[in-house]
Short mmCIF file of C-alpha atoms in Angstrom, two decimals:
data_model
loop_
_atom_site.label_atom_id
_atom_site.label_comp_id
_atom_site.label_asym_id
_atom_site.label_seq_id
_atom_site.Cartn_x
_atom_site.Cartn_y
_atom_site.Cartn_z
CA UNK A 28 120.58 93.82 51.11
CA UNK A 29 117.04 94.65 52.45
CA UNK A 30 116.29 90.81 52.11
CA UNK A 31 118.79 89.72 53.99
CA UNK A 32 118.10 92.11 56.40
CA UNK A 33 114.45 91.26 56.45
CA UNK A 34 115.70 87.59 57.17
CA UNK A 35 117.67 88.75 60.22
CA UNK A 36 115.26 91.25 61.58
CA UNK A 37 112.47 88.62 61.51
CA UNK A 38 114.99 86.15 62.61
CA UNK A 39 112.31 82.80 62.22
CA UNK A 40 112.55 80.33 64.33
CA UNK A 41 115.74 82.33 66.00
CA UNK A 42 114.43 81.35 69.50
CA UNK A 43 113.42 77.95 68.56
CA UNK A 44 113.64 75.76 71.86
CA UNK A 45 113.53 78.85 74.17
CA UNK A 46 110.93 79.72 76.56
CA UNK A 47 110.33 83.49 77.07
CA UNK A 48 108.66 85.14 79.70
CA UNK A 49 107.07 88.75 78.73
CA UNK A 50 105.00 90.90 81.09
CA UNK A 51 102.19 93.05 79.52
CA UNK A 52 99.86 95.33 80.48
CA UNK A 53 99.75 97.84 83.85
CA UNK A 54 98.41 96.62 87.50
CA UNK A 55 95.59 97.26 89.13
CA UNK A 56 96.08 98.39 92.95
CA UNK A 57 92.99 98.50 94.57
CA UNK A 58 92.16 101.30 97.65
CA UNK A 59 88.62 99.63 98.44
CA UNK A 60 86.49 96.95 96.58
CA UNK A 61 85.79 99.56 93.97
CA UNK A 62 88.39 102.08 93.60
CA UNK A 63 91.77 101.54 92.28
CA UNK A 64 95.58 103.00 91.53
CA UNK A 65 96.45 102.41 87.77
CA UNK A 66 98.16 103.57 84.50
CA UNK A 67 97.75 103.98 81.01
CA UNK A 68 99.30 101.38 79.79
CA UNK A 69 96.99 99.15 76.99
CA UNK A 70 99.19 96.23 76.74
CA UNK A 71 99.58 96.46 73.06
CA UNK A 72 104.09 96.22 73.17
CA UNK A 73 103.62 93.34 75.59
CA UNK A 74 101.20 91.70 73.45
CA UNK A 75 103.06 92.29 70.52
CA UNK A 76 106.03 91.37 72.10
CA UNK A 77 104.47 87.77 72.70
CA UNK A 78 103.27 87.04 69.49
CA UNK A 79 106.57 87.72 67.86
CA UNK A 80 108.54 84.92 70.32
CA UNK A 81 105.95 82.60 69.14
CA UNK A 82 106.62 83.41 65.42
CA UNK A 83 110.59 83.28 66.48
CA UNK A 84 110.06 79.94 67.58
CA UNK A 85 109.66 80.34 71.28
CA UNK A 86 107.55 78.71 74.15
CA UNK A 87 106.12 82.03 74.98
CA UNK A 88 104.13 82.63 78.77
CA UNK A 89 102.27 86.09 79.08
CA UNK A 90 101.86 87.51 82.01
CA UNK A 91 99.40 89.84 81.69
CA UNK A 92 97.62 92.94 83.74
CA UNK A 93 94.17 93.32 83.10
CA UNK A 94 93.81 94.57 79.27
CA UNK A 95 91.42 93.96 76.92
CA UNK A 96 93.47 92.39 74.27
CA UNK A 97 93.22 88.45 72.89
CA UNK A 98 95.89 86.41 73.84
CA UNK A 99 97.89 85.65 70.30
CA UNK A 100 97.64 81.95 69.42
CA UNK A 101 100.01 79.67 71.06
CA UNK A 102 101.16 81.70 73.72
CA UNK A 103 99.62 81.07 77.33
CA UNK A 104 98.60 83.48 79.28
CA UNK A 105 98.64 84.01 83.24
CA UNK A 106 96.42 86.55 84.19
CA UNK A 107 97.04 89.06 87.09
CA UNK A 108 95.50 92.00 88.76
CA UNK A 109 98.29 93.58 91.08
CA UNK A 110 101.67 94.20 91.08
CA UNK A 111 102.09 91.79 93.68
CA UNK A 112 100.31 89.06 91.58
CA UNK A 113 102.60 89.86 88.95
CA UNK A 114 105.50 89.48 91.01
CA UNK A 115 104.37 86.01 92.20
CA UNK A 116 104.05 84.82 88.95
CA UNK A 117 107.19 86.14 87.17
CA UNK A 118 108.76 84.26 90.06
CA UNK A 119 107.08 81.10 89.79
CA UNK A 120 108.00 81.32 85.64
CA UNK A 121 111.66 82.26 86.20
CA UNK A 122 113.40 79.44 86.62
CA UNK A 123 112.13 77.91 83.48
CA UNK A 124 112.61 80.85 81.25
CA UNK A 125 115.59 81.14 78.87
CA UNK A 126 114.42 85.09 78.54
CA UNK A 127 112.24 87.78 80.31
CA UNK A 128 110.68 90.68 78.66
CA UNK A 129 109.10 93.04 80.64
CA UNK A 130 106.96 94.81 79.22
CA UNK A 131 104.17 95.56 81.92
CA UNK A 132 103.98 98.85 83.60
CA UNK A 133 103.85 97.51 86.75
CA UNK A 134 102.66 100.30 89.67
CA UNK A 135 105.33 101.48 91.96
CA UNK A 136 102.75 102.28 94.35
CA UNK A 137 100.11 100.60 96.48
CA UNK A 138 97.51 101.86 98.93
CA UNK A 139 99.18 100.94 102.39
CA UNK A 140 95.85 99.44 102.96
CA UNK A 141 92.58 98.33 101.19
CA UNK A 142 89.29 98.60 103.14
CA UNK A 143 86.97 96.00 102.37
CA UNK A 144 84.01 98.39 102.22
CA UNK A 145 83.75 101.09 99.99
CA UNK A 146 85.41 103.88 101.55
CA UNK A 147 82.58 106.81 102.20
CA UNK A 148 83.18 110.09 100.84
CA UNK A 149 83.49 112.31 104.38
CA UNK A 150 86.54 115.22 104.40
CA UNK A 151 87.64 117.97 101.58
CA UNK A 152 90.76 116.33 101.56
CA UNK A 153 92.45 112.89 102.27
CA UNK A 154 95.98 111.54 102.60
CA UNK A 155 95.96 108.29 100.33
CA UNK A 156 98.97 106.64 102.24
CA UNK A 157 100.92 104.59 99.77
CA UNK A 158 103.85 102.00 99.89
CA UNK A 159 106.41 100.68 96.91
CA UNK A 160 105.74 97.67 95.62
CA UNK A 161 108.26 94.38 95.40
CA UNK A 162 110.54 95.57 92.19
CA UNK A 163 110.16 92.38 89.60
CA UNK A 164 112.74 93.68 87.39
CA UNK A 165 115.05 94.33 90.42
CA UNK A 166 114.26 90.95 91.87
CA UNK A 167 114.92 88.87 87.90
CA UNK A 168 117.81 91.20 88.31
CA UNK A 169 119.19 89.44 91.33
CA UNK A 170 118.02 85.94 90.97
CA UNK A 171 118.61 85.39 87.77
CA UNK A 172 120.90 82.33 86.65
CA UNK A 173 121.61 82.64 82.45
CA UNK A 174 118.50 84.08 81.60
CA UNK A 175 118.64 87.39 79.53
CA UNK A 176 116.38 89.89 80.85
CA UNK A 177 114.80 92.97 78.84
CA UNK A 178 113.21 95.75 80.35
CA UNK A 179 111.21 98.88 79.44
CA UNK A 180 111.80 102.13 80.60
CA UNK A 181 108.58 104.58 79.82
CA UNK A 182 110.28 108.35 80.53
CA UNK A 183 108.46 111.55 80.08
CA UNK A 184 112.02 113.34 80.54
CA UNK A 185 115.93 112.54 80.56
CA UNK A 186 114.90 109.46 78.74
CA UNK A 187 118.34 107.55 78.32
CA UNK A 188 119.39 108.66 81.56
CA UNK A 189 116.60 107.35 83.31
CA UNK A 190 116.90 104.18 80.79
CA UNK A 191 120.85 103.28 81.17
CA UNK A 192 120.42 103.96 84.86
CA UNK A 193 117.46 101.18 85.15
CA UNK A 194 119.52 98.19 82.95
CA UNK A 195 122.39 98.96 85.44
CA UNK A 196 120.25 98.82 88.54
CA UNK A 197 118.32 96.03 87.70
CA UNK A 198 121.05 93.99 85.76
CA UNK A 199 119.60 93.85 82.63
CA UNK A 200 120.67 92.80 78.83
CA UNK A 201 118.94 95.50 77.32
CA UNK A 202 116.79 98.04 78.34
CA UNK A 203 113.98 99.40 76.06
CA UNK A 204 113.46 103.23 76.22
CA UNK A 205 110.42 105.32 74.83
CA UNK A 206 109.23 109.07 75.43
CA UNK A 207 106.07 108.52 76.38
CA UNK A 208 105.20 112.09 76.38
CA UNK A 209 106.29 111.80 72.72
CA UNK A 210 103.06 111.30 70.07
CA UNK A 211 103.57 108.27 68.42
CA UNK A 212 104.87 106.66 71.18
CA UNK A 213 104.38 104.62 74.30
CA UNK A 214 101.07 103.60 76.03
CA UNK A 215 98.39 104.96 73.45
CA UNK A 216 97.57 104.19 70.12
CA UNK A 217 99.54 101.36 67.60
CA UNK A 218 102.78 103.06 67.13
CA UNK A 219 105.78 103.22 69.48
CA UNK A 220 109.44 105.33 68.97
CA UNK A 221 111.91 103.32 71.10
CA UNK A 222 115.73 103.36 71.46
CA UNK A 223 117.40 100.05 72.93
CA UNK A 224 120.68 100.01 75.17
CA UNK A 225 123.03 97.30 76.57
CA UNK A 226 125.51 98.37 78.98
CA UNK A 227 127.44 99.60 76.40
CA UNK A 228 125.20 102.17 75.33
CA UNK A 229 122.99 102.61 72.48
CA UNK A 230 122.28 99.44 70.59
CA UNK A 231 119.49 100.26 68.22
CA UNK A 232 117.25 103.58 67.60
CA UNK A 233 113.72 102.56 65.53
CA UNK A 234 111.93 105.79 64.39
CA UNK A 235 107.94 105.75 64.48
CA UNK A 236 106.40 101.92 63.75
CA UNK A 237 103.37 99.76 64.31
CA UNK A 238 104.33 97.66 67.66
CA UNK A 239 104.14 94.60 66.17
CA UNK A 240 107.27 95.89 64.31
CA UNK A 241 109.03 97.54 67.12
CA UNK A 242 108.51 93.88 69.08
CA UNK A 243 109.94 91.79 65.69
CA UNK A 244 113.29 93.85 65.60
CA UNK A 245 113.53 93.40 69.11
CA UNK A 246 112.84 89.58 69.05
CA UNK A 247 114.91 89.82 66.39
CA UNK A 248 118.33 91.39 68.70
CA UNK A 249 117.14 89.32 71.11
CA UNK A 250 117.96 86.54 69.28
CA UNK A 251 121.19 87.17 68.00
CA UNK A 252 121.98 88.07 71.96
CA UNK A 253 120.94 84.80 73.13
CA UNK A 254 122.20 82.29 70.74
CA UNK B 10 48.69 90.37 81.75
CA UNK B 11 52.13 89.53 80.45
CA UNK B 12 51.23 91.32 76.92
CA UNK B 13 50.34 94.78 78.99
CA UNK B 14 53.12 94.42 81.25
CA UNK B 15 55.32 94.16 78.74
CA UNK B 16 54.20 97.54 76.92
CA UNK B 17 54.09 99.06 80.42
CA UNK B 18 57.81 98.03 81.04
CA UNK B 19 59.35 99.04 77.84
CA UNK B 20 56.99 101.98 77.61
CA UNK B 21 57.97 102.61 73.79
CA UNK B 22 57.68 106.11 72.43
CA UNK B 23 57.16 107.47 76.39
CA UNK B 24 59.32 109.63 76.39
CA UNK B 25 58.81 110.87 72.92
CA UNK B 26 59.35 114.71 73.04
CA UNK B 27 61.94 114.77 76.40
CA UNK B 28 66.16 115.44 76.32
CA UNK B 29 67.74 113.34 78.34
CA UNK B 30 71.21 113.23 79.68
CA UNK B 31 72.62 109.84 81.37
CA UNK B 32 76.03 109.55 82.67
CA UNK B 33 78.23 106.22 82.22
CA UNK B 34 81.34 105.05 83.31
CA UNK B 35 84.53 105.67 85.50
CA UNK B 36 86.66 108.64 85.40
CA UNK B 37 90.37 108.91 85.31
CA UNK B 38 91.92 111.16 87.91
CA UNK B 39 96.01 111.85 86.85
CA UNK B 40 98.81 111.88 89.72
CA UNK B 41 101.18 112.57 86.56
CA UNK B 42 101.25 112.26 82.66
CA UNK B 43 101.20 108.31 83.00
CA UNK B 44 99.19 107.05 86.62
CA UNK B 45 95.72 107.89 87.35
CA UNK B 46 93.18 107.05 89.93
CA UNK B 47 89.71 105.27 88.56
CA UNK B 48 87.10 102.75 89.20
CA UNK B 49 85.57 99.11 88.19
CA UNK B 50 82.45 100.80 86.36
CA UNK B 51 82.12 99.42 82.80
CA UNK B 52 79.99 101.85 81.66
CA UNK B 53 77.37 99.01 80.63
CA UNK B 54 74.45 100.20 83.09
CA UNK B 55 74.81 103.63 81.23
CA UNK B 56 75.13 102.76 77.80
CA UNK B 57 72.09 100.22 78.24
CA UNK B 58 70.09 103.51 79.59
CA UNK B 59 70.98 105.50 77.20
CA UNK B 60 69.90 102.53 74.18
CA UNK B 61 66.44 102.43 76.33
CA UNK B 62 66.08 106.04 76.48
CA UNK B 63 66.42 106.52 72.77
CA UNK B 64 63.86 103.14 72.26
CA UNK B 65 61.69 105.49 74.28
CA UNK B 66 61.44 107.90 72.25
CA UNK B 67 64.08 111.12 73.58
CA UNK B 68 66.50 112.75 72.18
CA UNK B 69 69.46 111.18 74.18
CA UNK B 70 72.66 112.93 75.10
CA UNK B 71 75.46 110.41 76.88
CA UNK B 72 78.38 111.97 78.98
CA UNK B 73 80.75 108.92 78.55
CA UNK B 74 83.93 108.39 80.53
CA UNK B 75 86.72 106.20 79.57
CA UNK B 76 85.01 102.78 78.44
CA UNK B 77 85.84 100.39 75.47
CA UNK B 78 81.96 100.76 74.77
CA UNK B 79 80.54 101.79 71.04
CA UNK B 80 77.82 104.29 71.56
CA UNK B 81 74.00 103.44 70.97
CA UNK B 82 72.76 104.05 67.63
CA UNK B 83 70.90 107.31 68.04
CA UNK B 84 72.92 108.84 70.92
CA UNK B 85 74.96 111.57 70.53
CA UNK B 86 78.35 111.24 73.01
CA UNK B 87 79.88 113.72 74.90
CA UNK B 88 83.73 112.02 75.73
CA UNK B 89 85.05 113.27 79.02
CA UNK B 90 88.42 111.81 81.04
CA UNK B 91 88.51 113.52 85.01
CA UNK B 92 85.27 114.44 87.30
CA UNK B 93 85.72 118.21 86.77
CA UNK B 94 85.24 117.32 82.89
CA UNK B 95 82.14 115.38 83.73
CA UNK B 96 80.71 118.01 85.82
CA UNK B 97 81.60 120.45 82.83
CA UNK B 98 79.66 118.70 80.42
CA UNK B 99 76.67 117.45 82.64
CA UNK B 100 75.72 121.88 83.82
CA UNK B 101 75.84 122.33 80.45
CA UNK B 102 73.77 119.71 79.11
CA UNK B 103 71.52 120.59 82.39
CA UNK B 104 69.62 123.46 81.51
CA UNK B 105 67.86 121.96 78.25
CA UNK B 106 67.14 119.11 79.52
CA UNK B 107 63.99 116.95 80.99
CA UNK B 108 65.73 114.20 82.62
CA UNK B 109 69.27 113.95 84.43
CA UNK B 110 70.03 109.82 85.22
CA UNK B 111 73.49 109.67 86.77
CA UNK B 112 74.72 106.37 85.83
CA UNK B 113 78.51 106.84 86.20
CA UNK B 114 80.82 106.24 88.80
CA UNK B 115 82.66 109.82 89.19
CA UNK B 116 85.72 110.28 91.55
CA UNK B 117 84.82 111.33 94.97
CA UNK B 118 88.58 112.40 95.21
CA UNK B 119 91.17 113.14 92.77
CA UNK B 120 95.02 114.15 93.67
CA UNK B 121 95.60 117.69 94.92
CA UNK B 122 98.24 118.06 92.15
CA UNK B 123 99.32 116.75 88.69
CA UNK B 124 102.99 116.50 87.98
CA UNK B 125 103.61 116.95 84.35
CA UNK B 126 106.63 114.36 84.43
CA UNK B 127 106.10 111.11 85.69
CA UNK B 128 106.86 110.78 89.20
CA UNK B 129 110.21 108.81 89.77
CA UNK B 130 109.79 106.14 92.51
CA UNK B 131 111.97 107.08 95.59
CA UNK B 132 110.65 106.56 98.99
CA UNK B 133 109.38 103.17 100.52
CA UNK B 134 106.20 105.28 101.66
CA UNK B 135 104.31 108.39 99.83
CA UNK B 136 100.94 110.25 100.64
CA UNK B 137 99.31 111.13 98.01
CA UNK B 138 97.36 114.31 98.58
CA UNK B 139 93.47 113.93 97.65
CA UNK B 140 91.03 117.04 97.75
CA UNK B 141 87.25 116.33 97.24
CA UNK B 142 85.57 116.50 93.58
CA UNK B 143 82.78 118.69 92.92
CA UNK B 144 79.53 116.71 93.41
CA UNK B 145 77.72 116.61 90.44
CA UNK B 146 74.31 114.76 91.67
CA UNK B 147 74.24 117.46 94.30
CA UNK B 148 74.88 120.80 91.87
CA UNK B 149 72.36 119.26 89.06
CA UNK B 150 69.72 118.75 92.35
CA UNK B 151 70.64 122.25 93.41
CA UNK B 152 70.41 123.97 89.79
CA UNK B 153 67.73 121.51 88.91
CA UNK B 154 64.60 123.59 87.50
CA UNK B 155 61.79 121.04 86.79
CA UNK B 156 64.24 118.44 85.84
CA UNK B 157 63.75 114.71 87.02
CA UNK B 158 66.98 113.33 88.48
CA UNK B 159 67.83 110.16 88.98
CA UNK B 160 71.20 108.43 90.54
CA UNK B 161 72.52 105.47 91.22
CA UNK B 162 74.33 104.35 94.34
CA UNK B 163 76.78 101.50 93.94
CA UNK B 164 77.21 100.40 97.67
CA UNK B 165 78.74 97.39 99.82
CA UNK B 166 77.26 97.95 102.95
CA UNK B 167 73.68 99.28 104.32
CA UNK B 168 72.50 99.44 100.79
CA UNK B 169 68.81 100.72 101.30
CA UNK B 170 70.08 103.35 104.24
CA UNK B 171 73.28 104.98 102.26
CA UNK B 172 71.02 104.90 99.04
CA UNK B 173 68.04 106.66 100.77
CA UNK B 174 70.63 109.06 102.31
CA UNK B 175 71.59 109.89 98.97
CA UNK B 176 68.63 110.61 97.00
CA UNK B 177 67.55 113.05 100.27
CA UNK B 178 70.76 114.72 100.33
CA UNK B 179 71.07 115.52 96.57
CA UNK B 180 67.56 115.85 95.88
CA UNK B 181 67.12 113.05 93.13
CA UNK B 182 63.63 112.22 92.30
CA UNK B 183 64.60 108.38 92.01
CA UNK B 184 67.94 106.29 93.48
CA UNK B 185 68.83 103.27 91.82
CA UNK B 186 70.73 101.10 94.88
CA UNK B 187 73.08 97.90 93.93
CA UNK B 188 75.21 96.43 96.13
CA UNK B 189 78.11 95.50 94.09
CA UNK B 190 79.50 93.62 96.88
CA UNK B 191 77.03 90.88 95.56
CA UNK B 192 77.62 88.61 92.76
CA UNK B 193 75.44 89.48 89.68
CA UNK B 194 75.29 93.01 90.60
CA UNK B 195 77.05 96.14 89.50
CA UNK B 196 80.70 96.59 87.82
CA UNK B 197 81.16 93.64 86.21
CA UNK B 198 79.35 91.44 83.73
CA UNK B 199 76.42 92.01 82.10
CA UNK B 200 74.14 91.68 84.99
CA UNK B 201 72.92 93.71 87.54
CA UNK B 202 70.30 93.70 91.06
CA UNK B 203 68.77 96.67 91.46
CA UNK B 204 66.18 98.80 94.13
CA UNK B 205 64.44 101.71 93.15
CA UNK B 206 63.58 104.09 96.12
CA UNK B 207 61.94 107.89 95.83
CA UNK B 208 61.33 109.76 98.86
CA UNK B 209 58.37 107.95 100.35
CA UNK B 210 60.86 104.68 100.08
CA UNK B 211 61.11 101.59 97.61
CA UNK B 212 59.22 101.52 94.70
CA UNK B 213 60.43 98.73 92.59
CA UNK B 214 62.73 95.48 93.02
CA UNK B 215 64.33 94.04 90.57
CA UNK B 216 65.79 90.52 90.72
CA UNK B 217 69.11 89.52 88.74
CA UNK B 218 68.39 90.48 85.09
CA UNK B 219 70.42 91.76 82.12
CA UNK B 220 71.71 95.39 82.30
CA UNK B 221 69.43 95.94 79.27
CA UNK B 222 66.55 94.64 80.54
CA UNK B 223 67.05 96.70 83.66
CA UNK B 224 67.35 99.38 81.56
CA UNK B 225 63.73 99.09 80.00
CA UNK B 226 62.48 98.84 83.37
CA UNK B 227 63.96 101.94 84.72
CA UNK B 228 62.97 103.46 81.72
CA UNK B 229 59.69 102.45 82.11
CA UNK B 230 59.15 103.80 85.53
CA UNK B 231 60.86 107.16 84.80
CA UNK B 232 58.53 107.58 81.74
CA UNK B 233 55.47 107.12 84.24
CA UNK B 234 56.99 110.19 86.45
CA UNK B 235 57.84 112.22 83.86
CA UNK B 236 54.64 111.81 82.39
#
């Protein structure tokens, strides 16, 4: 019945005596004191995300890109700036966590350099010269002893594709996909249209909801993984 | 006295009669659908300058890039994302207006192309192509027929001397210098240091005050020139 369903959805207190790690938010990568590489992402799943583990019972740690969001009330936050901030403190949190969400849109890329001055506008064109960043889901992926790890895969194209080949890449439980070329879904606004897959395949497809819904179903099948 | 001063500085009803036009903010500059080069400008300098320019008296018109800001009661906003938008929006505000005060923090570079799918991560390194932006300071102090211009220059190093350099090159009537290198001044908070140069050299100092208040002031001084 939908009650009963309602009940399991919400799951309460279904991660009661877990601690969950979720990432939120995108990174800032910084060329010169004032200019910066960045994305659209506003945080909002991540947050979401974080609030729900609190209401399912879990010791919930955000770490969070800069966003101008309030953190939700009993979760703590660790802020960061870059993707290699974030990486340092998923680490540090890892080893702790029963469950890792990540939700950030963390940049691939970072200036090869940052100048400490601000770089002076001189040519018609210039060669930004970039280098990949330390993969954190790649690097939960390896190191990770028991904990179940979710990650997010924002596609503009060959969305499940590009989803089912990052869970088996990065060794995760389930892997979180949304069109973000898609209205309704992804970085703006309060809605989000996401599909979930374990290595099985397709585990869940929500259509259009607020993303404080999308992130209680999800706590919600994250539960029932995890117990 | 203080009293005087005071009516000097906030000069209310001054400009009574003029347009102007400030600019605010950062722009965005896409690589793709999803990643986008910006900046650390808030907007706050040219929101408060557009609030003091309305106090004043004008009719206020305020191209706005991407800020969490709510516009000034009184102001009419003009929303704009990339530099070529900005540029749009200021030559067409340009030719009916009195005053030009180029408060926002426009790309000096934006990528050579934008991919319209988000650009998969594959190589440890990537250049990212960058051609110049069209200068907007120097095309409104080219086209600029009777109009007062005034710009800021948000610098690290040799404040006064890239500043100066500035208001020669693109003709501005007044530069507003910061060096946002120090603490108090420039991106972020609600703070700012400023020096006011025209072409005979500096003609006020300000010491660390609210962006509002600075606002009044540079309100106050452009209301004398315009006069």
């Amino acid at each position: 019945t939908a009650a009963v369903e309602e009940i399991l959805q919400e799951a309460p207190g279904a991660l009661r005596g877990k601690r969950v790690v979720v990432t939120a938010g995108p990174t800032r990568e910084p060329l010169d004191p004032v200019r910066y590489l960045t994305n659209r992402s506003s945080g909002k799943m991540g947050y979401a995300l974080a609030e729900a583990a609190v209401r399912a019972g879990a010791e919930t740690v955000l770490v969070s890109g800069p966003v101008g969001l309030t953190v939700p009330a009993g979760v703590r936050r660790v802020d960061v700036t870059t993707a290699e901030e974030m990486f340092e403190a998923v680490m540090k949190e890892l080893p702790s966590s029963d469950i890792v969400i990540k939700a950030a849109a963390v940049a691939d890329y970072t200036p090869m350099q940052k100048a400490n001055r601000k770089i002076k506008k001189s040519g018609d064109q210039m060669a930004l010269e970039l280098k990949k960043t330390r993969d954190i889901a790649e690097e939960v992926g390896k190191r990770k002893d028991g904990q179940f790890l979710v990650g997010f895969a924002a596609e503009t194209d060959h969305v499940s594709d590009h989803a089912i080949d990052k869970l088996h890449r990065k060794r995760m439980d389930l892997v979180v996909a949304n069109d973000v070329s898609q209205a309704g879904a992804g970085f703006d606004g309060e809605t989000n249209i996401v599909t979930v897959y374990d290595d099985q395949g397709e585990v869940l497809r929500l259509p259009q909801m607020s993303k404080t819904e999308v992130a209680r179903r999800l706590m919600g099948l994250i539960g029932e993984r995890v117990r």
